[in-house]
């Protein structure tokens, strides 16, 4: 009896502890289920770290299309696709300039340094080969005078939105199109106030310092090509990458800064699903992209 009494007392003492443990378990918050955007967050963190480390001052500046050339590290050093730039220019000429474009990322470069750079030599050679369908290099050469007054002039090499900036330059200089029957400078483009502002005033761009290493320029360029695929944008006011909310319910900012980022991201994003062409255009090198554009538009396929 004594033994059974001890056992009962032990049972009574242990029961509340079991109950308390059970109650504690029921009150534990469920684990948060992943939303499948870890890769996007990783890209955003890495890109913002690079932009912060090498940002010019001010971080966001107005950059004119006449003052840029492609950086030598673009698309695995293959440069740009002339056909893709012309396709964007043709779209501007027929449908107008869309202000909800991707935010360019450029590297500020002193004019005399740019003149002697590999990027300029590559661009000059490219324009020589494609002389009839590229903006006149002479216009750029005028800006690259060796006179004293030119030493402090700012120019830029592009890491992101290179094709957009070239397209604007194509329209501005009324360069003959690679597409038959397309005239870039026409009555429509002449009356497009948004286009006029983009050409004359420039586009808001995130600007990096001249000493940004080539390897990191290349990395920034690669990361930027993931934006549309992963669902984030480069905010044109802040000059940093932000995730685009998939739905309004995802915007749950706790600070004014977070609210501003979420609002800007939502405003900058088109919300459209990428076409196969758009998805491929982010990952191909310049020659592959040119071939894809020629196939899509049925021009010079055998070239």
PDB file of C-alpha atoms in Angstrom:
ATOM      1  CA  UNK A   1       0.000   0.000   0.000  1.00  0.00           C
ATOM      2  CA  UNK A   2       2.823   2.302   0.869  1.00  0.00           C
ATOM      3  CA  UNK A   3       4.402   1.688  -2.482  1.00  0.00           C
ATOM      4  CA  UNK A   4       1.178   2.277  -4.339  1.00  0.00           C
ATOM      5  CA  UNK A   5       0.593   5.493  -2.351  1.00  0.00           C
ATOM      6  CA  UNK A   6       4.021   6.786  -3.320  1.00  0.00           C
ATOM      7  CA  UNK A   7       3.352   5.941  -6.959  1.00  0.00           C
ATOM      8  CA  UNK A   8       0.055   7.806  -6.876  1.00  0.00           C
ATOM      9  CA  UNK A   9       1.641  10.838  -5.336  1.00  0.00           C
ATOM     10  CA  UNK A  10       4.345  10.781  -8.004  1.00  0.00           C
ATOM     11  CA  UNK A  11       1.702  10.492 -10.688  1.00  0.00           C
ATOM     12  CA  UNK A  12      -0.221  13.433  -9.268  1.00  0.00           C
ATOM     13  CA  UNK A  13       2.938  15.528  -9.059  1.00  0.00           C
ATOM     14  CA  UNK A  14       4.015  14.673 -12.602  1.00  0.00           C
ATOM     15  CA  UNK A  15       0.630  15.239 -14.256  1.00  0.00           C
ATOM     16  CA  UNK A  16       0.662  19.066 -13.946  1.00  0.00           C
ATOM     17  CA  UNK A  17       4.124  19.152 -15.468  1.00  0.00           C
ATOM     18  CA  UNK A  18       2.952  17.106 -18.444  1.00  0.00           C
ATOM     19  CA  UNK A  19      -0.081  19.349 -18.801  1.00  0.00           C
ATOM     20  CA  UNK A  20       2.075  22.444 -18.620  1.00  0.00           C
ATOM     21  CA  UNK A  21       4.404  21.051 -21.246  1.00  0.00           C
ATOM     22  CA  UNK A  22       1.459  20.293 -23.495  1.00  0.00           C
ATOM     23  CA  UNK A  23       0.040  23.785 -23.047  1.00  0.00           C
ATOM     24  CA  UNK A  24       3.414  25.291 -23.780  1.00  0.00           C
ATOM     25  CA  UNK A  25       3.615  23.263 -27.002  1.00  0.00           C
ATOM     26  CA  UNK A  26       0.170  24.388 -28.125  1.00  0.00           C
ATOM     27  CA  UNK A  27       1.122  28.055 -27.593  1.00  0.00           C
ATOM     28  CA  UNK A  28       4.286  27.847 -29.709  1.00  0.00           C
ATOM     29  CA  UNK A  29       4.037  29.894 -32.922  1.00  0.00           C
ATOM     30  CA  UNK A  30       4.115  27.834 -36.115  1.00  0.00           C
ATOM     31  CA  UNK A  31       7.262  27.971 -38.226  1.00  0.00           C
ATOM     32  CA  UNK A  32       7.131  30.475 -41.095  1.00  0.00           C
ATOM     33  CA  UNK A  33       6.776  28.733 -44.436  1.00  0.00           C
ATOM     34  CA  UNK A  34       9.280  29.919 -47.057  1.00  0.00           C
ATOM     35  CA  UNK A  35       7.910  31.977 -49.949  1.00  0.00           C
ATOM     36  CA  UNK A  36      10.440  30.755 -52.493  1.00  0.00           C
ATOM     37  CA  UNK A  37      12.222  34.098 -52.773  1.00  0.00           C
ATOM     38  CA  UNK A  38      15.449  33.295 -50.957  1.00  0.00           C
ATOM     39  CA  UNK A  39      17.485  33.558 -54.172  1.00  0.00           C
ATOM     40  CA  UNK A  40      15.997  36.978 -54.892  1.00  0.00           C
ATOM     41  CA  UNK A  41      16.772  38.203 -51.369  1.00  0.00           C
ATOM     42  CA  UNK A  42      20.336  36.917 -51.677  1.00  0.00           C
ATOM     43  CA  UNK A  43      20.796  38.768 -54.983  1.00  0.00           C
ATOM     44  CA  UNK A  44      19.330  41.973 -53.563  1.00  0.00           C
ATOM     45  CA  UNK A  45      21.619  41.818 -50.517  1.00  0.00           C
ATOM     46  CA  UNK A  46      24.736  41.180 -52.613  1.00  0.00           C
ATOM     47  CA  UNK A  47      23.936  43.877 -55.165  1.00  0.00           C
ATOM     48  CA  UNK A  48      23.082  46.487 -52.536  1.00  0.00           C
ATOM     49  CA  UNK A  49      26.312  45.721 -50.691  1.00  0.00           C
ATOM     50  CA  UNK A  50      28.298  46.364 -53.891  1.00  0.00           C
ATOM     51  CA  UNK A  51      26.326  49.503 -54.753  1.00  0.00           C
ATOM     52  CA  UNK A  52      26.813  50.839 -51.231  1.00  0.00           C
ATOM     53  CA  UNK A  53      30.535  50.091 -51.213  1.00  0.00           C
ATOM     54  CA  UNK A  54      31.314  51.721 -54.567  1.00  0.00           C
ATOM     55  CA  UNK A  55      28.568  54.365 -54.836  1.00  0.00           C
ATOM     56  CA  UNK A  56      29.468  57.792 -56.164  1.00  0.00           C
ATOM     57  CA  UNK A  57      28.157  60.950 -54.506  1.00  0.00           C
ATOM     58  CA  UNK A  58      25.374  61.643 -55.016  1.00  0.00           C
ATOM     59  CA  UNK A  59      24.390  58.041 -55.466  1.00  0.00           C
ATOM     60  CA  UNK A  60      21.629  58.792 -58.000  1.00  0.00           C
ATOM     61  CA  UNK A  61      22.397  61.257 -60.801  1.00  0.00           C
ATOM     62  CA  UNK A  62      20.875  62.343 -64.098  1.00  0.00           C
ATOM     63  CA  UNK A  63      22.868  60.724 -66.896  1.00  0.00           C
ATOM     64  CA  UNK A  64      22.553  61.796 -70.515  1.00  0.00           C
ATOM     65  CA  UNK A  65      22.551  59.150 -73.258  1.00  0.00           C
ATOM     66  CA  UNK A  66      25.150  61.196 -75.175  1.00  0.00           C
ATOM     67  CA  UNK A  67      27.633  60.801 -72.316  1.00  0.00           C
ATOM     68  CA  UNK A  68      27.751  57.009 -72.054  1.00  0.00           C
ATOM     69  CA  UNK A  69      29.325  54.015 -73.736  1.00  0.00           C
ATOM     70  CA  UNK A  70      29.028  50.331 -72.769  1.00  0.00           C
ATOM     71  CA  UNK A  71      31.445  49.139 -70.098  1.00  0.00           C
ATOM     72  CA  UNK A  72      34.024  46.634 -71.278  1.00  0.00           C
ATOM     73  CA  UNK A  73      32.735  43.998 -68.828  1.00  0.00           C
ATOM     74  CA  UNK A  74      29.185  43.899 -70.217  1.00  0.00           C
ATOM     75  CA  UNK A  75      27.670  40.481 -70.968  1.00  0.00           C
ATOM     76  CA  UNK A  76      30.831  38.495 -70.262  1.00  0.00           C
ATOM     77  CA  UNK A  77      32.901  41.075 -72.184  1.00  0.00           C
ATOM     78  CA  UNK A  78      30.850  40.547 -75.377  1.00  0.00           C
ATOM     79  CA  UNK A  79      29.475  44.090 -75.342  1.00  0.00           C
ATOM     80  CA  UNK A  80      25.976  44.936 -76.522  1.00  0.00           C
ATOM     81  CA  UNK A  81      23.560  43.709 -79.165  1.00  0.00           C
ATOM     82  CA  UNK A  82      23.041  46.331 -81.852  1.00  0.00           C
ATOM     83  CA  UNK A  83      19.830  44.642 -82.992  1.00  0.00           C
ATOM     84  CA  UNK A  84      18.395  44.699 -79.465  1.00  0.00           C
ATOM     85  CA  UNK A  85      19.186  48.406 -79.083  1.00  0.00           C
ATOM     86  CA  UNK A  86      17.489  49.078 -82.434  1.00  0.00           C
ATOM     87  CA  UNK A  87      14.456  47.026 -81.385  1.00  0.00           C
ATOM     88  CA  UNK A  88      14.060  49.237 -78.296  1.00  0.00           C
ATOM     89  CA  UNK A  89      14.552  52.357 -80.415  1.00  0.00           C
ATOM     90  CA  UNK A  90      11.908  51.154 -82.888  1.00  0.00           C
ATOM     91  CA  UNK A  91       9.511  50.524 -80.015  1.00  0.00           C
ATOM     92  CA  UNK A  92      10.098  54.079 -78.756  1.00  0.00           C
ATOM     93  CA  UNK A  93       9.497  55.450 -82.256  1.00  0.00           C
ATOM     94  CA  UNK A  94       6.223  53.577 -82.715  1.00  0.00           C
ATOM     95  CA  UNK A  95       4.797  53.376 -79.173  1.00  0.00           C
ATOM     96  CA  UNK A  96       6.407  56.302 -77.342  1.00  0.00           C
ATOM     97  CA  UNK A  97       8.899  56.440 -74.491  1.00  0.00           C
ATOM     98  CA  UNK A  98       7.939  54.429 -71.414  1.00  0.00           C
ATOM     99  CA  UNK A  99       9.034  56.165 -68.209  1.00  0.00           C
ATOM    100  CA  UNK A 100       8.642  52.920 -66.220  1.00  0.00           C
ATOM    101  CA  UNK A 101      11.945  51.604 -67.531  1.00  0.00           C
ATOM    102  CA  UNK A 102      14.705  49.838 -65.652  1.00  0.00           C
ATOM    103  CA  UNK A 103      17.055  52.131 -63.752  1.00  0.00           C
ATOM    104  CA  UNK A 104      20.509  52.329 -65.369  1.00  0.00           C
ATOM    105  CA  UNK A 105      23.680  51.582 -63.423  1.00  0.00           C
ATOM    106  CA  UNK A 106      26.784  53.359 -64.672  1.00  0.00           C
ATOM    107  CA  UNK A 107      30.391  53.992 -63.676  1.00  0.00           C
ATOM    108  CA  UNK A 108      31.530  57.621 -63.659  1.00  0.00           C
ATOM    109  CA  UNK A 109      34.733  57.966 -65.653  1.00  0.00           C
ATOM    110  CA  UNK A 110      36.908  61.078 -66.187  1.00  0.00           C
ATOM    111  CA  UNK A 111      36.809  61.984 -69.849  1.00  0.00           C
ATOM    112  CA  UNK A 112      40.546  61.615 -70.541  1.00  0.00           C
ATOM    113  CA  UNK A 113      40.626  58.276 -68.730  1.00  0.00           C
ATOM    114  CA  UNK A 114      37.675  57.064 -70.785  1.00  0.00           C
ATOM    115  CA  UNK A 115      39.331  58.163 -74.014  1.00  0.00           C
ATOM    116  CA  UNK A 116      42.291  55.864 -73.305  1.00  0.00           C
ATOM    117  CA  UNK A 117      40.245  52.964 -71.957  1.00  0.00           C
ATOM    118  CA  UNK A 118      39.637  49.524 -73.394  1.00  0.00           C
ATOM    119  CA  UNK A 119      35.894  50.246 -73.237  1.00  0.00           C
ATOM    120  CA  UNK A 120      36.248  53.202 -75.607  1.00  0.00           C
ATOM    121  CA  UNK A 121      38.517  51.288 -78.007  1.00  0.00           C
ATOM    122  CA  UNK A 122      36.007  48.437 -78.117  1.00  0.00           C
ATOM    123  CA  UNK A 123      33.075  50.815 -78.674  1.00  0.00           C
ATOM    124  CA  UNK A 124      34.951  52.742 -81.379  1.00  0.00           C
ATOM    125  CA  UNK A 125      35.803  49.484 -83.187  1.00  0.00           C
ATOM    126  CA  UNK A 126      32.200  48.291 -82.849  1.00  0.00           C
ATOM    127  CA  UNK A 127      30.844  51.544 -84.307  1.00  0.00           C
ATOM    128  CA  UNK A 128      33.355  51.367 -87.165  1.00  0.00           C
ATOM    129  CA  UNK A 129      32.184  47.892 -88.140  1.00  0.00           C
ATOM    130  CA  UNK A 130      28.523  48.938 -87.896  1.00  0.00           C
ATOM    131  CA  UNK A 131      29.021  52.496 -89.096  1.00  0.00           C
ATOM    132  CA  UNK A 132      25.698  52.896 -90.897  1.00  0.00           C
ATOM    133  CA  UNK A 133      23.551  51.783 -87.951  1.00  0.00           C
ATOM    134  CA  UNK A 134      25.354  53.138 -84.877  1.00  0.00           C
ATOM    135  CA  UNK A 135      25.435  56.658 -83.431  1.00  0.00           C
ATOM    136  CA  UNK A 136      28.286  58.686 -84.947  1.00  0.00           C
ATOM    137  CA  UNK A 137      31.453  58.257 -82.905  1.00  0.00           C
ATOM    138  CA  UNK A 138      32.505  61.754 -83.989  1.00  0.00           C
ATOM    139  CA  UNK A 139      29.889  63.192 -81.639  1.00  0.00           C
ATOM    140  CA  UNK A 140      31.537  61.369 -78.778  1.00  0.00           C
ATOM    141  CA  UNK A 141      34.991  62.314 -79.983  1.00  0.00           C
ATOM    142  CA  UNK A 142      34.081  65.995 -79.757  1.00  0.00           C
ATOM    143  CA  UNK A 143      33.501  65.487 -76.042  1.00  0.00           C
ATOM    144  CA  UNK A 144      36.853  63.772 -75.624  1.00  0.00           C
ATOM    145  CA  UNK A 145      39.048  66.751 -76.411  1.00  0.00           C
ATOM    146  CA  UNK A 146      42.387  66.764 -74.614  1.00  0.00           C
ATOM    147  CA  UNK A 147      42.013  70.425 -73.737  1.00  0.00           C
ATOM    148  CA  UNK A 148      42.273  71.481 -70.100  1.00  0.00           C
ATOM    149  CA  UNK A 149      38.571  72.308 -69.825  1.00  0.00           C
ATOM    150  CA  UNK A 150      37.675  68.698 -70.646  1.00  0.00           C
ATOM    151  CA  UNK A 151      39.706  67.098 -67.867  1.00  0.00           C
ATOM    152  CA  UNK A 152      36.933  67.419 -65.292  1.00  0.00           C
ATOM    153  CA  UNK A 153      34.059  66.451 -67.597  1.00  0.00           C
ATOM    154  CA  UNK A 154      32.102  63.429 -66.422  1.00  0.00           C
ATOM    155  CA  UNK A 155      31.240  60.558 -68.706  1.00  0.00           C
ATOM    156  CA  UNK A 156      30.026  57.082 -67.915  1.00  0.00           C
ATOM    157  CA  UNK A 157      30.288  53.433 -68.861  1.00  0.00           C
ATOM    158  CA  UNK A 158      27.112  51.397 -68.521  1.00  0.00           C
ATOM    159  CA  UNK A 159      26.635  48.206 -66.501  1.00  0.00           C
ATOM    160  CA  UNK A 160      22.830  48.100 -66.658  1.00  0.00           C
ATOM    161  CA  UNK A 161      20.287  49.432 -69.182  1.00  0.00           C
ATOM    162  CA  UNK A 162      23.025  49.804 -71.811  1.00  0.00           C
ATOM    163  CA  UNK A 163      20.634  48.973 -74.643  1.00  0.00           C
ATOM    164  CA  UNK A 164      18.072  51.534 -73.462  1.00  0.00           C
ATOM    165  CA  UNK A 165      20.663  54.326 -73.381  1.00  0.00           C
ATOM    166  CA  UNK A 166      21.987  53.372 -76.815  1.00  0.00           C
ATOM    167  CA  UNK A 167      18.407  53.276 -78.123  1.00  0.00           C
ATOM    168  CA  UNK A 168      17.843  56.833 -76.903  1.00  0.00           C
ATOM    169  CA  UNK A 169      21.029  57.898 -78.647  1.00  0.00           C
ATOM    170  CA  UNK A 170      19.911  56.161 -81.845  1.00  0.00           C
ATOM    171  CA  UNK A 171      16.650  58.111 -81.778  1.00  0.00           C
ATOM    172  CA  UNK A 172      18.382  61.388 -80.897  1.00  0.00           C
ATOM    173  CA  UNK A 173      20.812  61.128 -83.818  1.00  0.00           C
ATOM    174  CA  UNK A 174      18.177  59.688 -86.187  1.00  0.00           C
ATOM    175  CA  UNK A 175      20.465  56.772 -86.990  1.00  0.00           C
ATOM    176  CA  UNK A 176      19.155  54.550 -89.803  1.00  0.00           C
ATOM    177  CA  UNK A 177      17.302  51.556 -88.374  1.00  0.00           C
ATOM    178  CA  UNK A 178      18.231  47.929 -88.992  1.00  0.00           C
ATOM    179  CA  UNK A 179      14.495  47.331 -89.440  1.00  0.00           C
ATOM    180  CA  UNK A 180      13.180  48.074 -92.957  1.00  0.00           C
ATOM    181  CA  UNK A 181      10.775  50.998 -93.141  1.00  0.00           C
ATOM    182  CA  UNK A 182      11.389  52.227 -89.573  1.00  0.00           C
ATOM    183  CA  UNK A 183      12.290  55.899 -89.159  1.00  0.00           C
ATOM    184  CA  UNK A 184      13.421  56.647 -85.618  1.00  0.00           C
ATOM    185  CA  UNK A 185      13.041  60.424 -85.677  1.00  0.00           C
ATOM    186  CA  UNK A 186       9.518  61.047 -86.895  1.00  0.00           C
ATOM    187  CA  UNK A 187       6.484  63.189 -86.131  1.00  0.00           C
ATOM    188  CA  UNK A 188       5.606  60.942 -83.192  1.00  0.00           C
ATOM    189  CA  UNK A 189       9.014  61.079 -81.511  1.00  0.00           C
ATOM    190  CA  UNK A 190       9.327  64.812 -82.127  1.00  0.00           C
ATOM    191  CA  UNK A 191       6.116  65.424 -80.166  1.00  0.00           C
ATOM    192  CA  UNK A 192       6.901  62.940 -77.364  1.00  0.00           C
ATOM    193  CA  UNK A 193       7.613  65.173 -74.346  1.00  0.00           C
ATOM    194  CA  UNK A 194       8.689  62.217 -72.179  1.00  0.00           C
ATOM    195  CA  UNK A 195      11.203  61.208 -74.823  1.00  0.00           C
ATOM    196  CA  UNK A 196      12.449  64.785 -75.195  1.00  0.00           C
ATOM    197  CA  UNK A 197      13.006  65.007 -71.436  1.00  0.00           C
ATOM    198  CA  UNK A 198      14.825  61.656 -71.367  1.00  0.00           C
ATOM    199  CA  UNK A 199      17.186  62.750 -74.144  1.00  0.00           C
ATOM    200  CA  UNK A 200      17.816  66.334 -73.068  1.00  0.00           C
ATOM    201  CA  UNK A 201      17.700  66.015 -69.264  1.00  0.00           C
ATOM    202  CA  UNK A 202      18.870  62.428 -68.914  1.00  0.00           C
ATOM    203  CA  UNK A 203      17.736  59.381 -66.940  1.00  0.00           C
ATOM    204  CA  UNK A 204      18.086  58.890 -63.201  1.00  0.00           C
ATOM    205  CA  UNK A 205      20.859  56.339 -62.739  1.00  0.00           C
ATOM    206  CA  UNK A 206      22.764  54.696 -59.908  1.00  0.00           C
ATOM    207  CA  UNK A 207      26.369  55.859 -60.304  1.00  0.00           C
ATOM    208  CA  UNK A 208      29.513  54.050 -59.167  1.00  0.00           C
ATOM    209  CA  UNK A 209      32.953  55.574 -58.637  1.00  0.00           C
ATOM    210  CA  UNK A 210      35.693  55.337 -61.284  1.00  0.00           C
ATOM    211  CA  UNK A 211      37.835  53.029 -59.139  1.00  0.00           C
ATOM    212  CA  UNK A 212      35.219  50.261 -59.111  1.00  0.00           C
ATOM    213  CA  UNK A 213      37.263  47.115 -60.014  1.00  0.00           C
ATOM    214  CA  UNK A 214      36.509  45.373 -63.340  1.00  0.00           C
ATOM    215  CA  UNK A 215      35.626  42.088 -61.608  1.00  0.00           C
ATOM    216  CA  UNK A 216      33.003  43.838 -59.476  1.00  0.00           C
ATOM    217  CA  UNK A 217      31.646  45.767 -62.458  1.00  0.00           C
ATOM    218  CA  UNK A 218      31.116  42.443 -64.188  1.00  0.00           C
ATOM    219  CA  UNK A 219      29.422  41.027 -61.087  1.00  0.00           C
ATOM    220  CA  UNK A 220      27.059  44.006 -60.845  1.00  0.00           C
ATOM    221  CA  UNK A 221      26.160  43.575 -64.519  1.00  0.00           C
ATOM    222  CA  UNK A 222      25.405  39.876 -64.004  1.00  0.00           C
ATOM    223  CA  UNK A 223      23.266  40.559 -60.928  1.00  0.00           C
ATOM    224  CA  UNK A 224      21.284  43.281 -62.705  1.00  0.00           C
ATOM    225  CA  UNK A 225      20.232  40.805 -65.391  1.00  0.00           C
ATOM    226  CA  UNK A 226      18.454  38.765 -62.696  1.00  0.00           C
ATOM    227  CA  UNK A 227      16.071  41.563 -61.722  1.00  0.00           C
ATOM    228  CA  UNK A 228      13.053  40.744 -63.873  1.00  0.00           C
ATOM    229  CA  UNK A 229      13.554  36.996 -63.471  1.00  0.00           C
ATOM    230  CA  UNK A 230      13.648  37.138 -59.662  1.00  0.00           C
ATOM    231  CA  UNK A 231      11.087  39.877 -59.124  1.00  0.00           C
ATOM    232  CA  UNK A 232      13.005  42.906 -57.873  1.00  0.00           C
ATOM    233  CA  UNK A 233      13.814  46.343 -59.230  1.00  0.00           C
ATOM    234  CA  UNK A 234      16.458  48.987 -58.814  1.00  0.00           C
ATOM    235  CA  UNK A 235      14.689  51.913 -57.190  1.00  0.00           C
ATOM    236  CA  UNK A 236      15.260  55.058 -59.258  1.00  0.00           C
ATOM    237  CA  UNK A 237      15.005  57.371 -56.240  1.00  0.00           C
ATOM    238  CA  UNK A 238      17.144  55.396 -53.779  1.00  0.00           C
ATOM    239  CA  UNK A 239      19.585  53.742 -56.169  1.00  0.00           C
ATOM    240  CA  UNK A 240      19.224  50.368 -54.470  1.00  0.00           C
ATOM    241  CA  UNK A 241      17.554  47.052 -55.216  1.00  0.00           C
ATOM    242  CA  UNK A 242      14.182  46.281 -53.616  1.00  0.00           C
ATOM    243  CA  UNK A 243      11.911  43.248 -53.849  1.00  0.00           C
ATOM    244  CA  UNK A 244       8.667  43.828 -55.706  1.00  0.00           C
ATOM    245  CA  UNK A 245       5.661  42.788 -53.576  1.00  0.00           C
ATOM    246  CA  UNK A 246       3.816  39.929 -55.239  1.00  0.00           C
ATOM    247  CA  UNK A 247       0.528  41.232 -53.896  1.00  0.00           C
ATOM    248  CA  UNK A 248      -0.629  44.189 -51.872  1.00  0.00           C
ATOM    249  CA  UNK A 249      -0.833  42.066 -48.720  1.00  0.00           C
ATOM    250  CA  UNK A 250       2.926  41.585 -48.733  1.00  0.00           C
ATOM    251  CA  UNK A 251       3.512  45.278 -48.037  1.00  0.00           C
ATOM    252  CA  UNK A 252       3.798  45.317 -44.265  1.00  0.00           C
ATOM    253  CA  UNK A 253       6.362  48.019 -43.606  1.00  0.00           C
ATOM    254  CA  UNK A 254       7.194  48.922 -40.034  1.00  0.00           C
ATOM    255  CA  UNK A 255       9.039  52.151 -40.740  1.00  0.00           C
ATOM    256  CA  UNK A 256       8.626  55.126 -43.046  1.00  0.00           C
ATOM    257  CA  UNK A 257      11.733  54.057 -44.952  1.00  0.00           C
ATOM    258  CA  UNK A 258      10.336  50.579 -45.529  1.00  0.00           C
ATOM    259  CA  UNK A 259       7.023  52.028 -46.683  1.00  0.00           C
ATOM    260  CA  UNK A 260       8.822  54.251 -49.142  1.00  0.00           C
ATOM    261  CA  UNK A 261      10.840  51.345 -50.502  1.00  0.00           C
ATOM    262  CA  UNK A 262       7.743  49.185 -50.879  1.00  0.00           C
ATOM    263  CA  UNK A 263       5.792  51.969 -52.572  1.00  0.00           C
ATOM    264  CA  UNK A 264       8.607  52.770 -54.982  1.00  0.00           C
ATOM    265  CA  UNK A 265       9.100  49.109 -55.820  1.00  0.00           C
ATOM    266  CA  UNK A 266       5.399  48.703 -56.514  1.00  0.00           C
ATOM    267  CA  UNK A 267       5.352  51.853 -58.666  1.00  0.00           C
ATOM    268  CA  UNK A 268       8.443  50.875 -60.661  1.00  0.00           C
ATOM    269  CA  UNK A 269       7.278  47.346 -61.415  1.00  0.00           C
ATOM    270  CA  UNK A 270       5.080  46.560 -64.381  1.00  0.00           C
ATOM    271  CA  UNK A 271       3.720  43.404 -62.781  1.00  0.00           C
ATOM    272  CA  UNK A 272       3.758  41.641 -66.155  1.00  0.00           C
ATOM    273  CA  UNK A 273       4.924  38.079 -66.674  1.00  0.00           C
ATOM    274  CA  UNK A 274       8.072  37.887 -68.776  1.00  0.00           C
ATOM    275  CA  UNK A 275       7.774  36.517 -72.283  1.00  0.00           C
ATOM    276  CA  UNK A 276      10.208  33.790 -73.349  1.00  0.00           C
ATOM    277  CA  UNK A 277      12.136  36.373 -75.375  1.00  0.00           C
ATOM    278  CA  UNK A 278      12.410  38.719 -72.396  1.00  0.00           C
ATOM    279  CA  UNK A 279      13.585  35.916 -70.132  1.00  0.00           C
ATOM    280  CA  UNK A 280      16.224  34.725 -72.610  1.00  0.00           C
ATOM    281  CA  UNK A 281      17.435  38.263 -73.334  1.00  0.00           C
ATOM    282  CA  UNK A 282      18.599  38.566 -69.697  1.00  0.00           C
ATOM    283  CA  UNK A 283      21.000  35.648 -69.922  1.00  0.00           C
ATOM    284  CA  UNK A 284      22.430  35.580 -73.456  1.00  0.00           C
ATOM    285  CA  UNK A 285      25.706  37.143 -74.533  1.00  0.00           C
ATOM    286  CA  UNK A 286      25.665  39.902 -77.154  1.00  0.00           C
ATOM    287  CA  UNK A 287      26.002  37.659 -80.219  1.00  0.00           C
ATOM    288  CA  UNK A 288      23.364  35.211 -78.999  1.00  0.00           C
ATOM    289  CA  UNK A 289      21.013  38.086 -78.185  1.00  0.00           C
ATOM    290  CA  UNK A 290      21.514  39.605 -81.643  1.00  0.00           C
ATOM    291  CA  UNK A 291      20.665  36.253 -83.243  1.00  0.00           C
ATOM    292  CA  UNK A 292      17.546  35.966 -81.095  1.00  0.00           C
ATOM    293  CA  UNK A 293      16.393  39.468 -82.089  1.00  0.00           C
ATOM    294  CA  UNK A 294      16.989  38.755 -85.794  1.00  0.00           C
ATOM    295  CA  UNK A 295      14.953  35.550 -85.560  1.00  0.00           C
ATOM    296  CA  UNK A 296      12.143  37.265 -83.645  1.00  0.00           C
ATOM    297  CA  UNK A 297      11.832  40.115 -86.137  1.00  0.00           C
ATOM    298  CA  UNK A 298      12.696  38.091 -89.252  1.00  0.00           C
ATOM    299  CA  UNK A 299      15.604  40.267 -90.320  1.00  0.00           C
ATOM    300  CA  UNK A 300      18.847  39.129 -91.906  1.00  0.00           C
ATOM    301  CA  UNK A 301      18.434  35.656 -90.412  1.00  0.00           C
ATOM    302  CA  UNK A 302      21.215  34.138 -92.464  1.00  0.00           C
ATOM    303  CA  UNK A 303      23.849  36.617 -91.293  1.00  0.00           C
TER     304      UNK A 303
END
